[in-house]
Amino acid sequence: MSIGHTLLGLLESGPRHGYDLKRTFDEKFGQDRPLHYGQVYSTMSRLLKNGLVEVDGVESEGGPERKRYAITDAGITDVSQWLAQPEKPEPYLQSTLYTKVVLALLTDRSAAGLLDTQRSAHLRMMRILTDRKRQGDLADQLICDHALFHLEADLRWLELTAARLDQLAKVVAP
């Protein structure tokens, strides 16, 4: 995720302080990985330097000064271009799971045991995500669905690989 573009997109609804940006980011996108304040302010500093945001005002209200940031026309254009670009599909051609299976075969370890252990870990995570999905709002449900679909694909691969272990062993460790 591009944090800079996400913060810019949040600024399109109106100027905000760094604290407000962090809070909104965490509410909308950061349930599992909230932003650190330092990350917000370093990102805002970079966006300011690049002309994508400007300081819309400074308030102190008896405490430290707080800058209020506003998106510039260049920032709006940048977000529009980012949103129009499709994300690169991740084909996972260098899968860690595949590497572990091959190494298990090459070192006379139990590749079948590795696949069983991995299957259990995937199923455990799927149960956690399914419970979270049941209790979550629509945004949480969609995030969980995305993760569940990826885990389901991994499970299909684990089953296929388990069925072909003998063939794979002949190919990788002749």
Short mmCIF file of C-alpha atoms in Angstrom, two decimals:
data_model
loop_
_atom_site.label_atom_id
_atom_site.label_comp_id
_atom_site.label_asym_id
_atom_site.label_seq_id
_atom_site.Cartn_x
_atom_site.Cartn_y
_atom_site.Cartn_z
CA MET A 1 0.00 0.00 0.00
CA SER A 2 1.25 3.46 -0.81
CA ILE A 3 0.89 5.37 2.43
CA GLY A 4 1.63 8.67 0.71
CA HIS A 5 -1.12 8.19 -1.84
CA THR A 6 -3.53 7.02 0.83
CA LEU A 7 -2.87 10.12 2.96
CA LEU A 8 -3.26 12.31 -0.13
CA GLY A 9 -6.58 10.66 -0.89
CA LEU A 10 -7.76 11.29 2.66
CA LEU A 11 -6.84 14.96 2.29
CA GLU A 12 -9.13 15.33 -0.73
CA SER A 13 -12.11 15.61 1.63
CA GLY A 14 -10.50 18.63 3.30
CA PRO A 15 -7.46 19.85 5.25
CA ARG A 16 -6.39 17.82 8.28
CA HIS A 17 -3.76 17.66 10.98
CA GLY A 18 -1.31 14.77 11.08
CA TYR A 19 -3.14 13.32 14.10
CA ASP A 20 -6.44 13.35 12.20
CA LEU A 21 -4.81 11.68 9.20
CA LYS A 22 -3.38 8.92 11.38
CA ARG A 23 -6.69 8.34 13.15
CA THR A 24 -8.65 8.17 9.89
CA PHE A 25 -6.03 5.94 8.24
CA ASP A 26 -6.10 3.55 11.20
CA GLU A 27 -9.93 3.44 11.18
CA LYS A 28 -10.21 2.79 7.44
CA PHE A 29 -7.07 0.78 6.60
CA GLY A 30 -4.90 0.12 9.61
CA GLN A 31 -6.87 -2.35 11.71
CA ASP A 32 -4.03 -4.86 11.50
CA ARG A 33 -1.15 -2.46 11.00
CA PRO A 34 -1.76 1.04 12.35
CA LEU A 35 0.51 3.87 11.24
CA HIS A 36 3.12 5.26 13.58
CA TYR A 37 3.00 9.00 14.12
CA GLY A 38 6.57 9.31 12.86
CA GLN A 39 5.54 7.63 9.61
CA VAL A 40 2.69 10.10 9.14
CA TYR A 41 4.88 13.13 9.72
CA SER A 42 7.81 11.91 7.62
CA THR A 43 5.39 11.12 4.79
CA MET A 44 3.74 14.53 5.09
CA SER A 45 7.16 16.19 5.07
CA ARG A 46 8.04 14.37 1.84
CA LEU A 47 4.68 15.23 0.25
CA LEU A 48 5.20 18.88 1.26
CA LYS A 49 8.69 18.92 -0.25
CA ASN A 50 7.32 17.40 -3.48
CA GLY A 51 4.56 20.01 -3.73
CA LEU A 52 1.72 17.50 -3.32
CA VAL A 53 0.46 19.08 -0.07
CA GLU A 54 0.76 22.50 1.50
CA VAL A 55 0.47 23.80 5.04
CA ASP A 56 -3.04 25.22 5.31
CA GLY A 57 -2.55 26.64 8.79
CA VAL A 58 -0.75 26.24 12.09
CA GLU A 59 -2.54 26.07 15.43
CA SER A 60 -1.10 25.88 18.91
CA GLU A 61 -4.12 26.04 21.28
CA GLY A 62 -1.92 26.01 24.39
CA GLY A 63 0.16 23.05 23.23
CA PRO A 64 2.70 22.32 20.54
CA GLU A 65 2.12 23.76 17.10
CA ARG A 66 0.00 21.58 14.84
CA LYS A 67 0.21 21.94 11.09
CA ARG A 68 -2.93 21.49 9.07
CA TYR A 69 -2.21 20.03 5.63
CA ALA A 70 -4.19 20.49 2.42
CA ILE A 71 -3.76 18.64 -0.85
CA THR A 72 -2.57 20.68 -3.85
CA ASP A 73 -3.74 20.36 -7.45
CA ALA A 74 -0.55 18.39 -8.14
CA GLY A 75 -1.47 16.08 -5.25
CA ILE A 76 -4.96 15.50 -6.65
CA THR A 77 -3.45 14.67 -10.05
CA ASP A 78 -0.98 12.29 -8.40
CA VAL A 79 -3.74 10.43 -6.53
CA SER A 80 -5.85 10.23 -9.70
CA GLN A 81 -2.96 8.72 -11.63
CA TRP A 82 -2.21 6.24 -8.82
CA LEU A 83 -5.87 5.15 -8.61
CA ALA A 84 -6.00 4.66 -12.39
CA GLN A 85 -2.96 2.35 -12.38
CA PRO A 86 -3.81 -1.33 -11.86
CA GLU A 87 -1.89 -3.11 -9.14
CA LYS A 88 0.66 -5.58 -10.42
CA PRO A 89 -0.78 -9.08 -10.09
CA GLU A 90 1.44 -11.11 -7.77
CA PRO A 91 2.05 -14.49 -9.40
CA TYR A 92 4.09 -15.86 -6.46
CA LEU A 93 6.47 -17.63 -8.82
CA GLN A 94 9.17 -17.75 -6.14
CA SER A 95 7.03 -19.19 -3.38
CA THR A 96 8.66 -19.82 -0.02
CA LEU A 97 6.37 -22.84 0.36
CA TYR A 98 7.71 -24.38 -2.85
CA THR A 99 11.28 -23.69 -1.76
CA LYS A 100 10.70 -25.40 1.57
CA VAL A 101 9.16 -28.47 -0.10
CA VAL A 102 12.10 -28.81 -2.50
CA LEU A 103 14.64 -28.33 0.29
CA ALA A 104 12.87 -30.93 2.42
CA LEU A 105 13.12 -33.38 -0.46
CA LEU A 106 16.77 -32.52 -1.12
CA THR A 107 17.72 -32.96 2.53
CA ASP A 108 15.73 -36.15 3.16
CA ARG A 109 13.28 -34.42 5.47
CA SER A 110 9.56 -35.06 5.42
CA ALA A 111 8.05 -32.90 2.71
CA ALA A 112 4.67 -34.48 3.44
CA GLY A 113 5.01 -33.48 7.09
CA LEU A 114 5.94 -29.95 6.06
CA LEU A 115 2.83 -29.76 3.85
CA ASP A 116 0.63 -31.10 6.68
CA THR A 117 2.03 -28.56 9.14
CA GLN A 118 1.51 -25.75 6.62
CA ARG A 119 -2.04 -26.92 5.89
CA SER A 120 -2.82 -26.80 9.63
CA ALA A 121 -1.40 -23.28 9.91
CA HIS A 122 -3.48 -22.13 6.93
CA LEU A 123 -6.66 -23.70 8.32
CA ARG A 124 -6.04 -22.10 11.72
CA MET A 125 -5.64 -18.67 10.09
CA MET A 126 -8.76 -19.26 7.99
CA ARG A 127 -10.78 -19.97 11.14
CA ILE A 128 -9.50 -16.76 12.74
CA LEU A 129 -10.34 -14.72 9.64
CA THR A 130 -13.77 -16.34 9.31
CA ASP A 131 -14.60 -15.42 12.93
CA ARG A 132 -13.35 -11.89 12.36
CA LYS A 133 -15.40 -11.64 9.16
CA ARG A 134 -18.58 -12.72 10.97
CA GLN A 135 -18.12 -10.00 13.60
CA GLY A 136 -16.81 -7.26 11.32
CA ASP A 137 -18.35 -4.48 9.34
CA LEU A 138 -18.43 -4.51 5.54
CA ALA A 139 -14.86 -3.19 5.20
CA ASP A 140 -13.53 -5.86 7.55
CA GLN A 141 -15.53 -8.53 5.70
CA LEU A 142 -14.01 -7.52 2.37
CA ILE A 143 -10.47 -7.47 3.80
CA CYS A 144 -11.01 -10.92 5.33
CA ASP A 145 -12.48 -12.27 2.07
CA HIS A 146 -9.37 -11.14 0.20
CA ALA A 147 -7.11 -12.94 2.65
CA LEU A 148 -9.33 -16.03 2.75
CA PHE A 149 -9.31 -16.38 -1.04
CA HIS A 150 -5.50 -16.27 -1.05
CA LEU A 151 -5.35 -18.88 1.71
CA GLU A 152 -7.78 -21.09 -0.21
CA ALA A 153 -5.54 -20.90 -3.26
CA ASP A 154 -2.56 -21.87 -1.11
CA LEU A 155 -4.53 -24.84 0.27
CA ARG A 156 -5.33 -26.04 -3.25
CA TRP A 157 -1.62 -25.80 -4.07
CA LEU A 158 -0.69 -27.70 -0.90
CA GLU A 159 -3.10 -30.52 -1.84
CA LEU A 160 -1.84 -30.66 -5.42
CA THR A 161 1.78 -30.70 -4.28
CA ALA A 162 1.09 -33.43 -1.72
CA ALA A 163 -0.45 -35.55 -4.49
CA ARG A 164 2.65 -35.03 -6.66
CA LEU A 165 5.40 -35.39 -4.03
CA ASP A 166 6.73 -38.66 -5.45
CA GLN A 167 7.00 -37.13 -8.94
CA LEU A 168 8.63 -33.98 -7.57
CA ALA A 169 11.14 -35.99 -5.56
CA LYS A 170 12.27 -37.75 -8.76
CA VAL A 171 12.72 -34.43 -10.53
CA VAL A 172 14.52 -32.44 -7.82
CA ALA A 173 16.54 -35.18 -6.15
CA PRO A 174 17.30 -37.78 -8.82
#
